[in-house]
Short mmCIF file of C-alpha atoms and ligand atoms in Angstrom, two decimals:
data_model
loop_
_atom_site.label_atom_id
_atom_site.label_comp_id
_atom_site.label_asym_id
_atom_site.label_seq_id
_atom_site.Cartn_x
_atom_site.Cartn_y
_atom_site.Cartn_z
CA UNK M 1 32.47 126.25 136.25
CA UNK M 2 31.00 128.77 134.39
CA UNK M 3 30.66 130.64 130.99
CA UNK M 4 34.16 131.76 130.90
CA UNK M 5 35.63 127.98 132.38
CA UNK M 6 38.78 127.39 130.12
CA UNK M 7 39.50 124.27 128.31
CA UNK M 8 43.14 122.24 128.67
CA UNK M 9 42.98 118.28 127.71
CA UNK M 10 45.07 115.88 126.92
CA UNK M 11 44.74 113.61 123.68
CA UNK M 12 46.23 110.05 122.96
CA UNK M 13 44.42 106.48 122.07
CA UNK M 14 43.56 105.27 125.00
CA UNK M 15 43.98 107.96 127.37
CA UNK M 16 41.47 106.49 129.76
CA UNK M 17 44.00 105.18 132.10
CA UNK M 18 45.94 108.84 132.51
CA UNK M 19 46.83 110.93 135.13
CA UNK M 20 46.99 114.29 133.96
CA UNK M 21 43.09 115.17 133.78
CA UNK M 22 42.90 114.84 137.55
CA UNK M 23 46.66 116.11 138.13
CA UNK M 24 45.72 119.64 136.20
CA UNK M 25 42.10 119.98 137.44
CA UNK M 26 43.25 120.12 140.97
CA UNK M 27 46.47 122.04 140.19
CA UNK M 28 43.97 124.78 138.37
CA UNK M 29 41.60 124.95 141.69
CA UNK M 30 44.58 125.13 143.75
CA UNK M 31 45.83 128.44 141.73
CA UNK M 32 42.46 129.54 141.44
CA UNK M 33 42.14 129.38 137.89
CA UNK M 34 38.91 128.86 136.26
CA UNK M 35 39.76 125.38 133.87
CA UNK M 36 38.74 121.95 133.64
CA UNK M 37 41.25 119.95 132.05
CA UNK M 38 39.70 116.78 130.10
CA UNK M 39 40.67 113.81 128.14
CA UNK M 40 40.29 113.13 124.16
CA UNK M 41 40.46 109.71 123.43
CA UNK M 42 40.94 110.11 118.89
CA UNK M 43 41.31 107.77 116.38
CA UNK M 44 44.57 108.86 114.22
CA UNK M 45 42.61 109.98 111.18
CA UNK M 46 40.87 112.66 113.28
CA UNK M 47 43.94 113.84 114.12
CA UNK M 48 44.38 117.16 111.94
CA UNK M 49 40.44 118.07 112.77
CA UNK M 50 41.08 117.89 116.10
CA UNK M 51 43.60 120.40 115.86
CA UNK M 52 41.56 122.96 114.22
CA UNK M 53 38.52 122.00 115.97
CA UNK M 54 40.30 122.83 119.68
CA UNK M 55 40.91 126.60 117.83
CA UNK M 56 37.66 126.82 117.09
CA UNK M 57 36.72 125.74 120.72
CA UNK M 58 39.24 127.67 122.24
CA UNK M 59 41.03 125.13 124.07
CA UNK M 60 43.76 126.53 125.38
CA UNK M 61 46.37 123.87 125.76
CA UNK M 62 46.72 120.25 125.53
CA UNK M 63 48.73 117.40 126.03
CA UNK M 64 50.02 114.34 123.73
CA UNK M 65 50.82 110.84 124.94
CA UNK M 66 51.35 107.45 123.23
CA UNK M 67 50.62 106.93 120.35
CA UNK M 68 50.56 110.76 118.72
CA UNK M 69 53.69 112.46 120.25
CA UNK M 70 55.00 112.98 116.61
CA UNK M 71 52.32 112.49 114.62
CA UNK M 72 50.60 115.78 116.13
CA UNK M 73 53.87 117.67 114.93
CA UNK M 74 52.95 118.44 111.27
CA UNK M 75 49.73 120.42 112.83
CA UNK M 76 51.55 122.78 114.72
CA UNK M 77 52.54 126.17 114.25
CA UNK M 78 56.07 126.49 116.06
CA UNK M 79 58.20 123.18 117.88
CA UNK M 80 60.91 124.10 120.53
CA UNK M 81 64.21 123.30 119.88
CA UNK M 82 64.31 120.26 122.29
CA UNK M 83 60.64 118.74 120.90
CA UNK M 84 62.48 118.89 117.34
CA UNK M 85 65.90 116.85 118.80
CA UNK M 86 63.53 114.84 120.63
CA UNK M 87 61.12 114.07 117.63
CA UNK M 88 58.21 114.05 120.00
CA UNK M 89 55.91 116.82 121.48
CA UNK M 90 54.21 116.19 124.75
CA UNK M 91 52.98 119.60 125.33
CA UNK M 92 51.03 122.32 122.88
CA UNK M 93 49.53 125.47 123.93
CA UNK M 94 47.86 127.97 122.05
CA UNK M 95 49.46 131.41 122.07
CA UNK M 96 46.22 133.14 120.47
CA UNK M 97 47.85 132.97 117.19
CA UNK M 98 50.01 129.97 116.55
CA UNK M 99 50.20 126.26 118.38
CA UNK M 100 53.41 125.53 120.19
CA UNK M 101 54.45 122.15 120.81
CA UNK M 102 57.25 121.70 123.45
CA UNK M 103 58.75 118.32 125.26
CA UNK M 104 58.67 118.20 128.99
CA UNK M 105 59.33 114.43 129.46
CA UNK M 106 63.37 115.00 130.18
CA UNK M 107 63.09 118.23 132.09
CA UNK M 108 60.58 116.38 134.34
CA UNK M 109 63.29 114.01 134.62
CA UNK M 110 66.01 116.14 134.96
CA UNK M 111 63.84 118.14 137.83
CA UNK M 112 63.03 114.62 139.97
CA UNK M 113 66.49 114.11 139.91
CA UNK M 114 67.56 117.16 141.23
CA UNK M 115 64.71 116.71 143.98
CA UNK M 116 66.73 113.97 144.75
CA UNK M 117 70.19 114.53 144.82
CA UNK M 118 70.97 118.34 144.35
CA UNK M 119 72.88 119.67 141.45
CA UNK M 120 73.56 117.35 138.76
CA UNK M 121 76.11 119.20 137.32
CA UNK M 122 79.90 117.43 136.92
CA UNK M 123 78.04 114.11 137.54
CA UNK M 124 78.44 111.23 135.15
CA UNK M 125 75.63 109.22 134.00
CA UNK M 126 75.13 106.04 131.97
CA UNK M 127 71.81 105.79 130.37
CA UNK M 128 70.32 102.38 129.72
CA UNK M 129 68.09 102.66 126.43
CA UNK M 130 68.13 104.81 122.89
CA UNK M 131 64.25 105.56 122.42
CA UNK M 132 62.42 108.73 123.11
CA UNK M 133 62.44 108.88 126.79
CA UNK M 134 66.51 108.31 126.22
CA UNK M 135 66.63 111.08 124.10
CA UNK M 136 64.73 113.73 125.68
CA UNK M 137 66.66 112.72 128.82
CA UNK M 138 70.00 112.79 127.46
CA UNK M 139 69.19 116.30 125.71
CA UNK M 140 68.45 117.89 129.51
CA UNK M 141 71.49 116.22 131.32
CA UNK M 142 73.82 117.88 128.69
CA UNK M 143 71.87 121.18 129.06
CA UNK M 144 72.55 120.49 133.36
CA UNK M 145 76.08 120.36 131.83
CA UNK M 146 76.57 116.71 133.26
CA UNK M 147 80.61 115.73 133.10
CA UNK M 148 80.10 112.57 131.34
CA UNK M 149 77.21 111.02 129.45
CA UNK M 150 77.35 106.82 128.70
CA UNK M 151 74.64 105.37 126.52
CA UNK M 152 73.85 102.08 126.41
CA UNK M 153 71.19 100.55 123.74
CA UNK M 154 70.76 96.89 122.46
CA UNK M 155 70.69 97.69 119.65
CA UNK M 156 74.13 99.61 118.98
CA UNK M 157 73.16 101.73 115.74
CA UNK M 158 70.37 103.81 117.77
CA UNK M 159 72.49 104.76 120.38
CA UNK M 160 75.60 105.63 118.02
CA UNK M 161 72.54 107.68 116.00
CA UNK M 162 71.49 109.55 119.13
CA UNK M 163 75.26 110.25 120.33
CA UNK M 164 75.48 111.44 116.89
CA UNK M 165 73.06 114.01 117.04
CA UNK M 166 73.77 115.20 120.64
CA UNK M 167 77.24 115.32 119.63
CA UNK M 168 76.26 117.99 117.11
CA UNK M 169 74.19 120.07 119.68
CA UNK M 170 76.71 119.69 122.17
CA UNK M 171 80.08 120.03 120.55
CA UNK M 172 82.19 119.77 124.27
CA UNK M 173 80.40 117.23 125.73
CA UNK M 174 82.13 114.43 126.56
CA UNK M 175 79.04 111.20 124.96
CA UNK M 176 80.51 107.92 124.46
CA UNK M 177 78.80 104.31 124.01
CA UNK M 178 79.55 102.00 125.76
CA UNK M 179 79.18 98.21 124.19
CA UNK M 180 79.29 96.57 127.43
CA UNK M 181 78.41 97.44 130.72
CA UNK M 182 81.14 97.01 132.99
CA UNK M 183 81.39 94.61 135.83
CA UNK M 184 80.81 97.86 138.03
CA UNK M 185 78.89 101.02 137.62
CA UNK M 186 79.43 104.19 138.83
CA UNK M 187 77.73 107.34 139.03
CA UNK M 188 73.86 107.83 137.91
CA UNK M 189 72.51 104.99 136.49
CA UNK M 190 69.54 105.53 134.67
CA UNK M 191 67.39 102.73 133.12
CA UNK M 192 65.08 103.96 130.38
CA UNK M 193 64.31 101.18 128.61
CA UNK M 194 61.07 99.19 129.37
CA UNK M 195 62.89 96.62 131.04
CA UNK M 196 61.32 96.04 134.35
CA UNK M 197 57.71 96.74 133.76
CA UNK M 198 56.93 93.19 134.19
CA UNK M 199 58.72 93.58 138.27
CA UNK M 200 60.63 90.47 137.16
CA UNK M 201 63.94 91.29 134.59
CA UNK M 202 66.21 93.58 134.57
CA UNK M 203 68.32 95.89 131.95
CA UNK M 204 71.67 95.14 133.96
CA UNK M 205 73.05 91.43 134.10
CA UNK M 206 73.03 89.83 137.86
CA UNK M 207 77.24 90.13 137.34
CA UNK M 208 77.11 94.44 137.40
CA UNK M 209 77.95 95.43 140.61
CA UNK M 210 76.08 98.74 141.49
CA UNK M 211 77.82 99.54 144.83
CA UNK M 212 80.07 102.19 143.22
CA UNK M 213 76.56 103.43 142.13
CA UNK M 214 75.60 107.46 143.35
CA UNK M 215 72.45 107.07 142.45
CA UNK M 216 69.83 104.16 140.28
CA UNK M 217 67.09 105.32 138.51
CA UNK M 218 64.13 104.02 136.52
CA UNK M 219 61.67 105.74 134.35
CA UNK M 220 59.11 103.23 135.13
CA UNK M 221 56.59 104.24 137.84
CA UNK M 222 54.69 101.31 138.23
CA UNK M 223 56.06 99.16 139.97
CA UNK M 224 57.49 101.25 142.10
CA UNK M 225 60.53 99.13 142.76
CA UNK M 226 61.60 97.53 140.04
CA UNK M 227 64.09 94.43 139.69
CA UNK M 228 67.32 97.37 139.24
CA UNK M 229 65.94 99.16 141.55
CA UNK M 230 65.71 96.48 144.10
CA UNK M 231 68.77 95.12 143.00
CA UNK M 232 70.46 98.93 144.25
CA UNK M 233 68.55 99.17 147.25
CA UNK M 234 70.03 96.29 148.62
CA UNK M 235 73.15 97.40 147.78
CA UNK M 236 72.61 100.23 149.94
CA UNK M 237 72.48 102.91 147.03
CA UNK M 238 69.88 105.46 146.46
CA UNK M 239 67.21 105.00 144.10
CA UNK M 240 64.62 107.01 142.06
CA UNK M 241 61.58 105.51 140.60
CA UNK M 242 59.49 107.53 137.68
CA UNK M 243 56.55 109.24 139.50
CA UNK M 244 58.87 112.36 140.00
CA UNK M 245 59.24 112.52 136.09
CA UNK M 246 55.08 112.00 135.89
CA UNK M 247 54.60 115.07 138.28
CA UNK M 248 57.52 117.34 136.74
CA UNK M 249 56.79 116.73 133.29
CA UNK M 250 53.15 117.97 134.57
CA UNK M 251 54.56 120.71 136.41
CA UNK M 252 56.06 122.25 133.69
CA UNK M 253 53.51 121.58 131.39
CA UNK M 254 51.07 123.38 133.68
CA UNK M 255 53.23 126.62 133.56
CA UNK M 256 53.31 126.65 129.99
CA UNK M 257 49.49 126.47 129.88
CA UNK M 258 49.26 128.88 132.59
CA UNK M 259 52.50 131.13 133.42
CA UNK M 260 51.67 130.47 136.85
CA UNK M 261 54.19 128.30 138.85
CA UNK M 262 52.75 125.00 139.28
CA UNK M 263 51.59 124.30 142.73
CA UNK M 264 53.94 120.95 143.05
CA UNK M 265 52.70 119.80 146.06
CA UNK M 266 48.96 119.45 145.23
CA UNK M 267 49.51 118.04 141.80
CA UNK M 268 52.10 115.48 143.57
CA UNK M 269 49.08 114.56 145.90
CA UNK M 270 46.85 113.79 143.35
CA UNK M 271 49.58 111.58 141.18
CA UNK M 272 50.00 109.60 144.42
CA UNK M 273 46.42 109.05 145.18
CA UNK M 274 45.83 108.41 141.08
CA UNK M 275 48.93 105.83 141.54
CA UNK M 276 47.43 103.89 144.12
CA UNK M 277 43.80 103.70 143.37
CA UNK M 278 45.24 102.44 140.10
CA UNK M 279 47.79 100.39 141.11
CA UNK M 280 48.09 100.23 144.62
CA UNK M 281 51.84 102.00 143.78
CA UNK M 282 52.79 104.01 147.39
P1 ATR F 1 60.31 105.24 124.94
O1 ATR F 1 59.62 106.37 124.25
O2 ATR F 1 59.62 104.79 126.20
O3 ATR F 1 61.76 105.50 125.15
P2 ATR F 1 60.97 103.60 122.67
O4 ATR F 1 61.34 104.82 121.90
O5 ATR F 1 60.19 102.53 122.00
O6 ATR F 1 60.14 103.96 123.97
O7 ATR F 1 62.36 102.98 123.24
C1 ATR F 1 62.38 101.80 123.99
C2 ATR F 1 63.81 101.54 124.50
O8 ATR F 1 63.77 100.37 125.32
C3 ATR F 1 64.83 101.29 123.40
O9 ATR F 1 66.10 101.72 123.83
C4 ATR F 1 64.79 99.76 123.30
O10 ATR F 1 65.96 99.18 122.77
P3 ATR F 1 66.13 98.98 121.17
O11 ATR F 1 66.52 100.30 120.60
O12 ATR F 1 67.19 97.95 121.04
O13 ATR F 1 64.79 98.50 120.66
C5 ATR F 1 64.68 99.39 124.76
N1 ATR F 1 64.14 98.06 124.99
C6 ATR F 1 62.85 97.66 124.83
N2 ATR F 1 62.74 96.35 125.15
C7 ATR F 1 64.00 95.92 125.50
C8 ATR F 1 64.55 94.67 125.93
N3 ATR F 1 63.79 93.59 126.07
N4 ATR F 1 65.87 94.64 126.23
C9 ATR F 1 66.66 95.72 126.10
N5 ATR F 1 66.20 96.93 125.69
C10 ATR F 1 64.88 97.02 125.39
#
């Protein structure tokens, strides 16, 4: 470090327990970059000060988790198309002029699922939840131009909402709801609800038969297996837990900070070793 070390951070209340400062710092020494990449834990009323105090710093980027990924949106300059769909911003750098706040959270999906099983296109996907994760996720399948997309929400009127509104962006795309998930599922199965996070329930009742199944996925990274994803493992299908969307939604935050193409394999090293100091998640 020296007198011309950039600044990149990360705000959010608590951010204590993240990833991302150690993710970036060694992604920046990897590149050879001269940045440290810290994190802001602010109280909600600080929120528009700390905006204008990272100009006057000159921090260069930043990232937003729980619990400002919309409340930082009034403060910034320009949103990308998929942050405003999304509602949420995960991402803001600073272009010299203006603050841009994008949404990585479903490419970094999108990307750890096409680490996983190739193209995605023509597939057909049910997706378990209607919240923010669901929505950023469902906006980059139908961008991957996926065949079919199912949504599934308890409760009905946010899901019919969010087909709504992809519906609009995506005028041939086949969306549908589906009020009742069949005794069998086929295709990708993606759960991005919450259910699961406690390693003992699961979004999918006992009866759902996932051996017609391509693939199960999970957004939730720790555990690593949860109750679904058990459930499809011993059913002999594939399965994808959510560290891929952790590192991808870094990766691509890291080349918007940088224009430099994230150096994947380093900043998947450090997730892993963050994931099981933390939690002893392999
Ligand atoms: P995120 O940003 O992680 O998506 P969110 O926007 O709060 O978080 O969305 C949480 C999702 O998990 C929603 O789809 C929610 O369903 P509702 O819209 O019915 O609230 C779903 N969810 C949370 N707890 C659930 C539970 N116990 N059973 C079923 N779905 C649940």
């Amino acid at each position: 470090m020296d007198g011309k070390t950039k600044l990149f951070g990360i705000i959010g209340n608590p951010v204590t327990h993240s990833f991302s400062p150690a993710m970036h710092t060694a992604a920046f020494q990897a590149v050879g970059i001269n940045a440290v990449y810290l994190p802001f834990q602010i109280s909600e009323s600080f929120l528009p000060d700390c905006i204008l105090s990272f100009r006057e710093l000159h921090v260069l980027g930043f990232n937003v988790t729980v619990p400002y990924k919309e409340a930082v949106m009034p403060f910034l300059d320009v949103i990308s198309e998929e942050a405003r769909l999304i509602g949420a911003v995960n991402t803001v750098v600073y272009n010299g002029n203006q603050w841009i706040g994008y949404n990585t959270d479903g490419l970094g999906f999108v990307q750890s699922l096409k680490e996983k099983t190739g193209s995605i296109q023509g597939n057909q996907v049910t997706l378990l939840g209607a919240g923010g994760s669901a929505r950023s996720i469902a906006y980059s399948l139908l961008k991957e131009n996926v065949d079919r997309l199912t949504i599934w929400n308890r409760t009905q009127e946010k899901a019919e909402q969010l087909i709504e509104e992809l519906q609009n962006l995506f005028p041939d795309a086949d969306i549908r709801y589906i009020n009742n998930l069949e005794s069998e599922s086929t295709g990708i199965l993606i759960n991005t609800t919450s259910v699961g996070m406690d390693g003992k329930s699961s979004p999918l009742d006992s009866s759902v038969s996932l051996q017609a199944c391509k693939l199960t996925a999970d957004i939730i990274y720790n555990p690593s297996r949860t109750p679904l994803l058990r459930s499809a493992e011993k059913a002999g299908i594939p399965v994808l837990n959510g560290i891929g969307m952790l590192l991808y939604q870094g990766t691509a935050a890291f080349e918007i900070f940088t224009g430099t193409q994230a150096p994947v394999e380093v900043m998947r090293k450090s997730l892993l070793d963050s994931l099981h100091v933390s939690f002893n998640v392999k």
